[in-house]
């Protein structure tokens, strides 16, 4: 049996080595390392895949979120609502811009922000909502967009873990993750479902004016060379990373299908185990399983992790500390116990290996070791 990894990027590369190598060599031969034709090609192909008017490639997913908020013209003290159970970048960019992060609890089954909690958190100072499509499925965007419309708020989707997921509205419309709010953001970190071989990210929008502003912000605030009309940053996807992503993009739906097959294997194997709650897919969305995250009940999670590690099965905790309990983001408004669902999840979640190259032998071994560890924890 091959060594089990949380993400097996090497085996994935081996299958499309010729395509990736050809793209990289094309960039090197052209010496167009920054803003070269490969970036333009990938941008166009991703726009087509997503069905969105504008894709703006940037340096990473965190930059994408920051640039999106900068383009909205928010002022220091303006409030931005985000879930407390997420990766730190979501609140980090809010704080860096002098805005006020307002955190809300999440749904225990989907891990995504609780819409009723968002509604309760809105004040006259609220300007934007940043839903996080955590672990690979969409938050309840129809409800969130309706709420935002009633209160005249921007919605910036954090789709850094959910590229390719689809959301179905009540009227039958289906849109891709990141393409429903005013702006969507994603990451191309190597472990993502669509990952490059370094850092990378992108911003999506159907709004021509916002797209123009975000392109300027990402390019030192320039629309005309050496004329800086707004404060900007330097954030761009380099041509080699674009070449890798452009080679991978035609395979993305197959990658998603492979992840779903692995998730279905886990689901069936763990069904009925009183100590294991498997991921719940909401009715309004598909799931691309960036992570396959269990919720463990009535057992010692750390002991389970230790036993899995001893058996050669890696696992991860995403995320062990909610935002409102992080030292850098402690706030007099919040204390332990204020967000019971997030705190409960932080204490019980465990993510298993999930990637495109998992085979039945590996999956069977992982399941065997999880069940053994759970029964002895």
mmCIF file of C-alpha atoms in Angstrom:
data_model
loop_
_atom_site.group_PDB
_atom_site.id
_atom_site.type_symbol
_atom_site.label_atom_id
_atom_site.label_comp_id
_atom_site.label_asym_id
_atom_site.label_seq_id
_atom_site.Cartn_x
_atom_site.Cartn_y
_atom_site.Cartn_z
ATOM 1 C CA UNK A 1 0.000 0.000 0.000
ATOM 2 C CA UNK A 2 1.198 3.503 -0.820
ATOM 3 C CA UNK A 3 1.938 5.820 2.082
ATOM 4 C CA UNK A 4 -1.222 7.620 3.142
ATOM 5 C CA UNK A 5 -1.038 11.411 3.029
ATOM 6 C CA UNK A 6 -3.532 14.139 3.871
ATOM 7 C CA UNK A 7 -2.994 15.413 0.314
ATOM 8 C CA UNK A 8 -1.062 13.476 -2.331
ATOM 9 C CA UNK A 9 0.108 16.153 -4.759
ATOM 10 C CA UNK A 10 2.939 14.089 -6.205
ATOM 11 C CA UNK A 11 0.705 11.295 -7.486
ATOM 12 C CA UNK A 12 -1.702 13.854 -8.919
ATOM 13 C CA UNK A 13 1.162 15.559 -10.741
ATOM 14 C CA UNK A 14 2.448 12.270 -12.166
ATOM 15 C CA UNK A 15 -0.854 11.736 -14.004
ATOM 16 C CA UNK A 16 -0.692 15.059 -15.862
ATOM 17 C CA UNK A 17 3.067 15.611 -15.777
ATOM 18 C CA UNK A 18 3.356 16.191 -19.524
ATOM 19 C CA UNK A 19 0.672 18.892 -19.525
ATOM 20 C CA UNK A 20 2.097 20.734 -16.529
ATOM 21 C CA UNK A 21 5.708 20.506 -17.701
ATOM 22 C CA UNK A 22 4.757 21.788 -21.159
ATOM 23 C CA UNK A 23 3.005 24.810 -19.662
ATOM 24 C CA UNK A 24 5.904 25.640 -17.357
ATOM 25 C CA UNK A 25 8.447 25.283 -20.169
ATOM 26 C CA UNK A 26 6.324 27.540 -22.368
ATOM 27 C CA UNK A 27 6.540 30.266 -19.734
ATOM 28 C CA UNK A 28 10.276 29.823 -19.305
ATOM 29 C CA UNK A 29 10.859 29.874 -23.060
ATOM 30 C CA UNK A 30 8.822 33.073 -23.385
ATOM 31 C CA UNK A 31 10.433 34.705 -20.324
ATOM 32 C CA UNK A 32 7.015 36.294 -19.663
ATOM 33 C CA UNK A 33 7.109 35.536 -15.960
ATOM 34 C CA UNK A 34 4.778 38.300 -14.751
ATOM 35 C CA UNK A 35 1.437 39.181 -16.386
ATOM 36 C CA UNK A 36 2.284 36.953 -19.310
ATOM 37 C CA UNK A 37 -0.107 35.314 -21.768
ATOM 38 C CA UNK A 38 -0.481 32.242 -19.548
ATOM 39 C CA UNK A 39 -2.139 34.403 -16.890
ATOM 40 C CA UNK A 40 -4.564 35.803 -19.453
ATOM 41 C CA UNK A 41 -5.317 32.299 -20.747
ATOM 42 C CA UNK A 42 -6.059 30.948 -17.296
ATOM 43 C CA UNK A 43 -8.185 33.967 -16.432
ATOM 44 C CA UNK A 44 -10.333 33.462 -19.527
ATOM 45 C CA UNK A 45 -10.672 29.716 -19.007
ATOM 46 C CA UNK A 46 -11.650 30.144 -15.339
ATOM 47 C CA UNK A 47 -14.246 32.774 -16.283
ATOM 48 C CA UNK A 48 -15.760 30.268 -18.693
ATOM 49 C CA UNK A 49 -15.739 27.459 -16.144
ATOM 50 C CA UNK A 50 -17.386 29.584 -13.447
ATOM 51 C CA UNK A 51 -19.781 31.435 -15.746
ATOM 52 C CA UNK A 52 -18.693 34.778 -14.289
ATOM 53 C CA UNK A 53 -17.906 38.044 -16.091
ATOM 54 C CA UNK A 54 -14.619 38.842 -14.364
ATOM 55 C CA UNK A 55 -11.806 36.801 -12.819
ATOM 56 C CA UNK A 56 -8.921 38.807 -11.348
ATOM 57 C CA UNK A 57 -5.897 36.613 -10.562
ATOM 58 C CA UNK A 58 -3.941 37.694 -7.468
ATOM 59 C CA UNK A 59 -1.128 36.506 -5.243
ATOM 60 C CA UNK A 60 -3.110 34.383 -2.748
ATOM 61 C CA UNK A 61 -6.511 33.927 -1.173
ATOM 62 C CA UNK A 62 -5.836 36.326 1.693
ATOM 63 C CA UNK A 63 -4.909 39.057 -0.782
ATOM 64 C CA UNK A 64 -8.120 38.301 -2.659
ATOM 65 C CA UNK A 65 -10.185 38.970 0.464
ATOM 66 C CA UNK A 66 -8.253 42.132 1.323
ATOM 67 C CA UNK A 67 -8.485 43.570 -2.185
ATOM 68 C CA UNK A 68 -12.204 42.816 -2.307
ATOM 69 C CA UNK A 69 -12.836 44.746 0.906
ATOM 70 C CA UNK A 70 -10.565 47.611 -0.189
ATOM 71 C CA UNK A 71 -12.573 48.028 -3.391
ATOM 72 C CA UNK A 72 -15.824 48.447 -1.470
ATOM 73 C CA UNK A 73 -14.758 51.787 -0.029
ATOM 74 C CA UNK A 74 -15.364 50.821 3.581
ATOM 75 C CA UNK A 75 -14.206 53.150 6.345
ATOM 76 C CA UNK A 76 -12.428 52.413 9.649
ATOM 77 C CA UNK A 77 -14.968 51.272 12.206
ATOM 78 C CA UNK A 78 -17.355 49.824 9.638
ATOM 79 C CA UNK A 79 -18.487 46.371 10.719
ATOM 80 C CA UNK A 80 -17.993 43.197 8.707
ATOM 81 C CA UNK A 81 -19.792 40.033 9.793
ATOM 82 C CA UNK A 82 -17.947 36.728 9.477
ATOM 83 C CA UNK A 83 -18.227 33.291 11.117
ATOM 84 C CA UNK A 84 -16.124 32.584 14.177
ATOM 85 C CA UNK A 85 -15.392 29.018 13.014
ATOM 86 C CA UNK A 86 -13.050 29.510 10.052
ATOM 87 C CA UNK A 87 -9.433 30.043 9.044
ATOM 88 C CA UNK A 88 -7.979 33.229 10.478
ATOM 89 C CA UNK A 89 -7.571 35.050 7.135
ATOM 90 C CA UNK A 90 -11.266 35.860 7.021
ATOM 91 C CA UNK A 91 -11.045 38.134 10.060
ATOM 92 C CA UNK A 92 -7.390 39.039 9.548
ATOM 93 C CA UNK A 93 -8.031 41.191 6.483
ATOM 94 C CA UNK A 94 -10.925 42.940 8.223
ATOM 95 C CA UNK A 95 -8.684 43.894 11.131
ATOM 96 C CA UNK A 96 -5.765 44.914 8.890
ATOM 97 C CA UNK A 97 -7.987 47.438 7.119
ATOM 98 C CA UNK A 98 -9.112 49.037 10.379
ATOM 99 C CA UNK A 99 -12.599 47.607 10.012
ATOM 100 C CA UNK A 100 -14.415 45.897 12.870
ATOM 101 C CA UNK A 101 -14.844 42.138 12.663
ATOM 102 C CA UNK A 102 -18.182 40.962 14.034
ATOM 103 C CA UNK A 103 -18.256 37.200 14.479
ATOM 104 C CA UNK A 104 -21.277 34.931 14.507
ATOM 105 C CA UNK A 105 -21.922 31.294 15.261
ATOM 106 C CA UNK A 106 -22.247 28.540 12.681
ATOM 107 C CA UNK A 107 -24.551 25.621 11.912
ATOM 108 C CA UNK A 108 -23.475 22.389 13.607
ATOM 109 C CA UNK A 109 -24.242 20.218 10.588
ATOM 110 C CA UNK A 110 -22.854 22.305 7.699
ATOM 111 C CA UNK A 111 -20.120 24.298 9.543
ATOM 112 C CA UNK A 112 -21.298 27.412 7.637
ATOM 113 C CA UNK A 113 -22.532 30.662 9.170
ATOM 114 C CA UNK A 114 -25.942 30.662 10.855
ATOM 115 C CA UNK A 115 -28.129 33.085 8.900
ATOM 116 C CA UNK A 116 -30.311 33.878 11.911
ATOM 117 C CA UNK A 117 -27.176 34.772 13.871
ATOM 118 C CA UNK A 118 -26.089 37.080 11.050
ATOM 119 C CA UNK A 119 -29.426 38.869 11.156
ATOM 120 C CA UNK A 120 -29.146 39.402 14.905
ATOM 121 C CA UNK A 121 -25.630 40.814 14.495
ATOM 122 C CA UNK A 122 -26.544 43.557 12.001
ATOM 123 C CA UNK A 123 -26.262 47.107 13.317
ATOM 124 C CA UNK A 124 -26.304 50.542 11.633
ATOM 125 C CA UNK A 125 -22.514 50.207 11.306
ATOM 126 C CA UNK A 126 -22.670 46.899 9.411
ATOM 127 C CA UNK A 127 -21.465 47.232 5.812
ATOM 128 C CA UNK A 128 -20.620 43.719 4.633
ATOM 129 C CA UNK A 129 -21.094 40.005 5.247
ATOM 130 C CA UNK A 130 -18.323 37.504 4.506
ATOM 131 C CA UNK A 131 -19.796 33.992 4.375
ATOM 132 C CA UNK A 132 -17.242 31.176 4.353
ATOM 133 C CA UNK A 133 -18.082 28.101 2.272
ATOM 134 C CA UNK A 134 -16.240 25.914 4.739
ATOM 135 C CA UNK A 135 -14.723 22.555 3.816
ATOM 136 C CA UNK A 136 -16.275 22.627 0.338
ATOM 137 C CA UNK A 137 -20.000 23.381 0.468
ATOM 138 C CA UNK A 138 -21.823 26.675 0.065
ATOM 139 C CA UNK A 139 -23.362 28.621 2.884
ATOM 140 C CA UNK A 140 -27.072 29.449 2.512
ATOM 141 C CA UNK A 141 -26.494 32.157 -0.084
ATOM 142 C CA UNK A 142 -30.117 32.736 -1.074
ATOM 143 C CA UNK A 143 -31.023 33.630 2.496
ATOM 144 C CA UNK A 144 -27.859 35.680 2.957
ATOM 145 C CA UNK A 145 -28.339 37.638 -0.268
ATOM 146 C CA UNK A 146 -31.955 38.406 0.682
ATOM 147 C CA UNK A 147 -30.782 39.602 4.090
ATOM 148 C CA UNK A 148 -28.052 41.734 2.514
ATOM 149 C CA UNK A 149 -30.524 43.298 0.095
ATOM 150 C CA UNK A 150 -32.900 44.251 2.921
ATOM 151 C CA UNK A 151 -30.093 45.960 4.832
ATOM 152 C CA UNK A 152 -28.137 47.323 1.835
ATOM 153 C CA UNK A 153 -25.003 45.281 2.611
ATOM 154 C CA UNK A 154 -22.204 43.917 0.465
ATOM 155 C CA UNK A 155 -21.602 40.163 0.357
ATOM 156 C CA UNK A 156 -18.027 38.935 -0.202
ATOM 157 C CA UNK A 157 -17.887 35.152 -0.507
ATOM 158 C CA UNK A 158 -14.893 33.354 0.949
ATOM 159 C CA UNK A 159 -14.815 30.482 -1.542
ATOM 160 C CA UNK A 160 -11.225 29.532 -0.785
ATOM 161 C CA UNK A 161 -12.253 25.925 -0.047
ATOM 162 C CA UNK A 162 -15.225 25.502 -2.379
ATOM 163 C CA UNK A 163 -14.292 26.131 -6.007
ATOM 164 C CA UNK A 164 -16.567 24.072 -8.245
ATOM 165 C CA UNK A 165 -19.380 23.669 -5.720
ATOM 166 C CA UNK A 166 -22.818 24.580 -7.086
ATOM 167 C CA UNK A 167 -25.714 26.333 -5.347
ATOM 168 C CA UNK A 168 -29.334 25.893 -6.464
ATOM 169 C CA UNK A 169 -31.770 28.729 -5.795
ATOM 170 C CA UNK A 170 -35.485 28.296 -5.167
ATOM 171 C CA UNK A 171 -36.254 29.362 -8.738
ATOM 172 C CA UNK A 172 -34.028 26.602 -10.132
ATOM 173 C CA UNK A 173 -31.026 28.770 -11.008
ATOM 174 C CA UNK A 174 -27.676 27.144 -10.325
ATOM 175 C CA UNK A 175 -24.551 29.222 -9.766
ATOM 176 C CA UNK A 176 -20.999 28.285 -8.886
ATOM 177 C CA UNK A 177 -19.452 29.027 -5.520
ATOM 178 C CA UNK A 178 -17.986 32.516 -5.351
ATOM 179 C CA UNK A 179 -20.254 33.823 -8.114
ATOM 180 C CA UNK A 180 -23.384 34.673 -6.113
ATOM 181 C CA UNK A 181 -22.384 37.599 -3.936
ATOM 182 C CA UNK A 182 -21.071 40.982 -4.998
ATOM 183 C CA UNK A 183 -17.539 39.522 -4.928
ATOM 184 C CA UNK A 184 -16.098 36.036 -4.519
ATOM 185 C CA UNK A 185 -12.587 35.085 -3.452
ATOM 186 C CA UNK A 186 -10.605 31.885 -3.774
ATOM 187 C CA UNK A 187 -7.192 30.443 -2.987
ATOM 188 C CA UNK A 188 -4.972 28.279 -5.182
ATOM 189 C CA UNK A 189 -2.762 27.084 -2.311
ATOM 190 C CA UNK A 190 -1.292 23.713 -3.367
ATOM 191 C CA UNK A 191 -3.637 21.629 -1.197
ATOM 192 C CA UNK A 192 -6.794 23.251 -2.566
ATOM 193 C CA UNK A 193 -9.071 21.395 -4.972
ATOM 194 C CA UNK A 194 -7.585 23.564 -7.725
ATOM 195 C CA UNK A 195 -4.088 24.219 -6.435
ATOM 196 C CA UNK A 196 -0.915 25.604 -7.955
ATOM 197 C CA UNK A 197 2.687 24.870 -6.963
ATOM 198 C CA UNK A 198 3.129 27.910 -4.764
ATOM 199 C CA UNK A 199 0.800 30.708 -3.702
ATOM 200 C CA UNK A 200 -2.053 32.005 -5.818
ATOM 201 C CA UNK A 201 -5.592 33.300 -5.632
ATOM 202 C CA UNK A 202 -8.357 34.979 -7.577
ATOM 203 C CA UNK A 203 -11.321 37.322 -7.214
ATOM 204 C CA UNK A 204 -14.629 36.875 -9.053
ATOM 205 C CA UNK A 205 -17.391 39.376 -9.816
ATOM 206 C CA UNK A 206 -20.141 40.149 -12.290
ATOM 207 C CA UNK A 207 -19.933 43.863 -11.468
ATOM 208 C CA UNK A 208 -17.919 45.778 -14.085
ATOM 209 C CA UNK A 209 -17.227 48.729 -11.802
ATOM 210 C CA UNK A 210 -16.034 46.576 -8.909
ATOM 211 C CA UNK A 211 -13.841 44.583 -11.287
ATOM 212 C CA UNK A 212 -12.194 47.781 -12.509
ATOM 213 C CA UNK A 213 -11.555 48.930 -8.938
ATOM 214 C CA UNK A 214 -10.151 45.570 -7.824
ATOM 215 C CA UNK A 215 -7.785 45.328 -10.796
ATOM 216 C CA UNK A 216 -6.489 48.771 -9.877
ATOM 217 C CA UNK A 217 -6.148 47.954 -6.172
ATOM 218 C CA UNK A 218 -4.198 44.780 -7.000
ATOM 219 C CA UNK A 219 -1.840 46.804 -9.215
ATOM 220 C CA UNK A 220 -0.626 49.487 -6.786
ATOM 221 C CA UNK A 221 -3.840 51.469 -7.286
ATOM 222 C CA UNK A 222 -3.076 52.045 -10.980
ATOM 223 C CA UNK A 223 -5.468 52.129 -13.900
ATOM 224 C CA UNK A 224 -3.051 54.159 -16.036
ATOM 225 C CA UNK A 225 0.634 53.296 -15.652
ATOM 226 C CA UNK A 226 2.347 55.398 -12.975
ATOM 227 C CA UNK A 227 -0.902 57.233 -12.167
ATOM 228 C CA UNK A 228 -2.121 56.085 -8.750
ATOM 229 C CA UNK A 229 -5.740 57.067 -8.140
ATOM 230 C CA UNK A 230 -6.290 54.956 -5.044
ATOM 231 C CA UNK A 231 -4.241 53.210 -2.395
ATOM 232 C CA UNK A 232 -3.389 49.750 -3.661
ATOM 233 C CA UNK A 233 -1.241 46.698 -3.096
ATOM 234 C CA UNK A 234 1.027 44.558 -5.241
ATOM 235 C CA UNK A 235 -0.677 41.218 -5.727
ATOM 236 C CA UNK A 236 -0.498 39.099 -8.854
ATOM 237 C CA UNK A 237 -0.539 35.497 -9.961
ATOM 238 C CA UNK A 238 2.768 34.711 -11.651
ATOM 239 C CA UNK A 239 2.845 33.067 -15.057
ATOM 240 C CA UNK A 240 4.302 29.739 -13.928
ATOM 241 C CA UNK A 241 1.535 29.273 -11.368
ATOM 242 C CA UNK A 242 -1.029 30.245 -14.006
ATOM 243 C CA UNK A 243 0.416 27.586 -16.324
ATOM 244 C CA UNK A 244 0.027 24.930 -13.603
ATOM 245 C CA UNK A 245 -3.555 26.009 -12.899
ATOM 246 C CA UNK A 246 -4.476 26.145 -16.565
ATOM 247 C CA UNK A 247 -3.247 22.565 -16.979
ATOM 248 C CA UNK A 248 -5.242 21.424 -13.943
ATOM 249 C CA UNK A 249 -8.486 23.293 -14.641
ATOM 250 C CA UNK A 250 -9.793 20.859 -17.310
ATOM 251 C CA UNK A 251 -9.398 18.089 -14.701
ATOM 252 C CA UNK A 252 -11.172 19.930 -11.870
ATOM 253 C CA UNK A 253 -14.537 18.216 -12.282
ATOM 254 C CA UNK A 254 -12.785 14.821 -12.307
ATOM 255 C CA UNK A 255 -10.879 15.824 -9.177
ATOM 256 C CA UNK A 256 -14.162 16.767 -7.497
ATOM 257 C CA UNK A 257 -15.710 13.450 -8.534
ATOM 258 C CA UNK A 258 -12.760 11.560 -7.024
ATOM 259 C CA UNK A 259 -13.146 13.431 -3.746
ATOM 260 C CA UNK A 260 -16.862 12.667 -3.701
ATOM 261 C CA UNK A 261 -16.175 8.977 -4.259
ATOM 262 C CA UNK A 262 -13.804 8.957 -1.292
ATOM 263 C CA UNK A 263 -16.356 10.840 0.828
ATOM 264 C CA UNK A 264 -19.078 8.355 -0.113
ATOM 265 C CA UNK A 265 -16.791 5.496 0.923
ATOM 266 C CA UNK A 266 -16.224 7.113 4.316
ATOM 267 C CA UNK A 267 -19.937 7.915 4.705
ATOM 268 C CA UNK A 268 -20.997 4.331 4.123
ATOM 269 C CA UNK A 269 -18.285 2.878 6.336
ATOM 270 C CA UNK A 270 -19.054 5.101 9.332
ATOM 271 C CA UNK A 271 -22.854 5.042 9.056
ATOM 272 C CA UNK A 272 -24.384 3.953 12.324
ATOM 273 C CA UNK A 273 -21.276 4.451 14.458
ATOM 274 C CA UNK A 274 -22.590 6.212 17.557
ATOM 275 C CA UNK A 275 -19.325 8.058 18.102
ATOM 276 C CA UNK A 276 -18.982 9.439 14.552
ATOM 277 C CA UNK A 277 -21.066 12.087 12.792
ATOM 278 C CA UNK A 278 -20.177 12.283 9.094
ATOM 279 C CA UNK A 279 -20.421 15.491 7.024
ATOM 280 C CA UNK A 280 -23.919 16.727 6.188
ATOM 281 C CA UNK A 281 -24.518 18.151 2.716
ATOM 282 C CA UNK A 282 -27.193 20.860 2.732
ATOM 283 C CA UNK A 283 -30.066 20.538 0.251
ATOM 284 C CA UNK A 284 -29.199 23.784 -1.550
ATOM 285 C CA UNK A 285 -25.604 22.939 -2.429
ATOM 286 C CA UNK A 286 -23.219 20.372 -3.773
ATOM 287 C CA UNK A 287 -20.044 19.552 -1.835
ATOM 288 C CA UNK A 288 -16.531 19.397 -3.296
ATOM 289 C CA UNK A 289 -14.933 17.994 -0.114
ATOM 290 C CA UNK A 290 -11.867 20.134 0.258
ATOM 291 C CA UNK A 291 -11.887 18.495 3.668
ATOM 292 C CA UNK A 292 -13.720 15.447 4.969
ATOM 293 C CA UNK A 293 -14.439 16.419 8.560
ATOM 294 C CA UNK A 294 -15.921 14.148 11.197
ATOM 295 C CA UNK A 295 -17.520 15.219 14.452
ATOM 296 C CA UNK A 296 -16.572 12.814 17.227
ATOM 297 C CA UNK A 297 -18.913 12.253 20.163
ATOM 298 C CA UNK A 298 -18.264 10.819 23.599
ATOM 299 C CA UNK A 299 -14.614 9.902 22.986
ATOM 300 C CA UNK A 300 -11.166 11.426 23.408
ATOM 301 C CA UNK A 301 -10.316 13.070 20.088
ATOM 302 C CA UNK A 302 -6.628 13.515 20.893
ATOM 303 C CA UNK A 303 -6.325 9.837 21.755
ATOM 304 C CA UNK A 304 -7.949 8.969 18.418
ATOM 305 C CA UNK A 305 -5.441 11.192 16.615
ATOM 306 C CA UNK A 306 -2.523 9.626 18.420
ATOM 307 C CA UNK A 307 -3.654 6.104 17.567
ATOM 308 C CA UNK A 308 -4.224 7.042 13.933
ATOM 309 C CA UNK A 309 -0.763 8.607 13.705
ATOM 310 C CA UNK A 310 0.806 5.480 15.197
ATOM 311 C CA UNK A 311 -0.964 3.446 12.503
ATOM 312 C CA UNK A 312 0.291 5.700 9.708
ATOM 313 C CA UNK A 313 -2.973 7.576 9.145
ATOM 314 C CA UNK A 314 -2.606 11.375 9.211
ATOM 315 C CA UNK A 315 -5.423 13.587 10.457
ATOM 316 C CA UNK A 316 -5.912 17.287 11.137
ATOM 317 C CA UNK A 317 -8.033 19.547 13.316
ATOM 318 C CA UNK A 318 -9.606 22.375 11.316
ATOM 319 C CA UNK A 319 -9.934 24.511 13.474
ATOM 320 C CA UNK A 320 -8.953 24.042 17.135
ATOM 321 C CA UNK A 321 -9.636 27.625 18.312
ATOM 322 C CA UNK A 322 -12.545 29.809 17.104
ATOM 323 C CA UNK A 323 -11.756 33.382 16.097
ATOM 324 C CA UNK A 324 -13.306 34.943 19.206
ATOM 325 C CA UNK A 325 -10.920 32.947 21.430
ATOM 326 C CA UNK A 326 -7.756 33.694 19.436
ATOM 327 C CA UNK A 327 -5.339 35.886 21.383
ATOM 328 C CA UNK A 328 -4.918 38.403 18.535
ATOM 329 C CA UNK A 329 -8.688 38.854 18.173
ATOM 330 C CA UNK A 330 -9.879 38.888 21.759
ATOM 331 C CA UNK A 331 -12.602 41.459 22.146
ATOM 332 C CA UNK A 332 -14.482 42.734 25.178
ATOM 333 C CA UNK A 333 -17.708 42.026 23.315
ATOM 334 C CA UNK A 334 -17.089 38.269 23.293
ATOM 335 C CA UNK A 335 -16.202 35.620 25.840
ATOM 336 C CA UNK A 336 -15.978 31.833 26.036
ATOM 337 C CA UNK A 337 -19.454 30.373 25.789
ATOM 338 C CA UNK A 338 -20.896 33.077 23.548
ATOM 339 C CA UNK A 339 -20.702 30.896 20.443
ATOM 340 C CA UNK A 340 -21.497 27.403 21.700
ATOM 341 C CA UNK A 341 -21.724 25.663 18.321
ATOM 342 C CA UNK A 342 -18.324 26.882 17.147
ATOM 343 C CA UNK A 343 -16.747 26.007 20.484
ATOM 344 C CA UNK A 344 -18.330 22.544 20.395
ATOM 345 C CA UNK A 345 -17.052 21.967 16.862
ATOM 346 C CA UNK A 346 -13.555 23.130 17.763
ATOM 347 C CA UNK A 347 -13.515 20.464 20.469
ATOM 348 C CA UNK A 348 -14.806 17.562 18.357
ATOM 349 C CA UNK A 349 -13.873 17.937 14.663
ATOM 350 C CA UNK A 350 -11.327 15.681 12.992
ATOM 351 C CA UNK A 351 -10.455 15.749 9.295
ATOM 352 C CA UNK A 352 -9.346 12.567 7.526
ATOM 353 C CA UNK A 353 -7.140 12.221 4.444
ATOM 354 C CA UNK A 354 -8.995 13.643 1.443
ATOM 355 C CA UNK A 355 -7.540 14.050 -2.021
ATOM 356 C CA UNK A 356 -7.897 12.907 -5.599
ATOM 357 C CA UNK A 357 -5.531 9.933 -5.397
ATOM 358 C CA UNK A 358 -7.038 7.891 -2.567
ATOM 359 C CA UNK A 359 -7.544 4.276 -3.669
ATOM 360 C CA UNK A 360 -9.771 1.574 -2.196
ATOM 361 C CA UNK A 361 -6.893 -0.101 -0.371
ATOM 362 C CA UNK A 362 -5.968 3.144 1.371
ATOM 363 C CA UNK A 363 -9.580 3.998 2.142
ATOM 364 C CA UNK A 364 -10.221 0.550 3.613
ATOM 365 C CA UNK A 365 -7.150 0.860 5.825
ATOM 366 C CA UNK A 366 -8.087 4.384 6.971
ATOM 367 C CA UNK A 367 -11.608 3.243 7.867
ATOM 368 C CA UNK A 368 -10.285 0.193 9.723
ATOM 369 C CA UNK A 369 -7.888 2.314 11.771
ATOM 370 C CA UNK A 370 -10.482 5.011 12.526
ATOM 371 C CA UNK A 371 -12.972 2.433 13.776
ATOM 372 C CA UNK A 372 -10.283 0.743 15.853
ATOM 373 C CA UNK A 373 -9.158 4.064 17.361
ATOM 374 C CA UNK A 374 -12.716 5.196 18.067
ATOM 375 C CA UNK A 375 -13.565 1.934 19.808
ATOM 376 C CA UNK A 376 -10.521 2.304 22.081
ATOM 377 C CA UNK A 377 -10.569 6.051 22.759
#
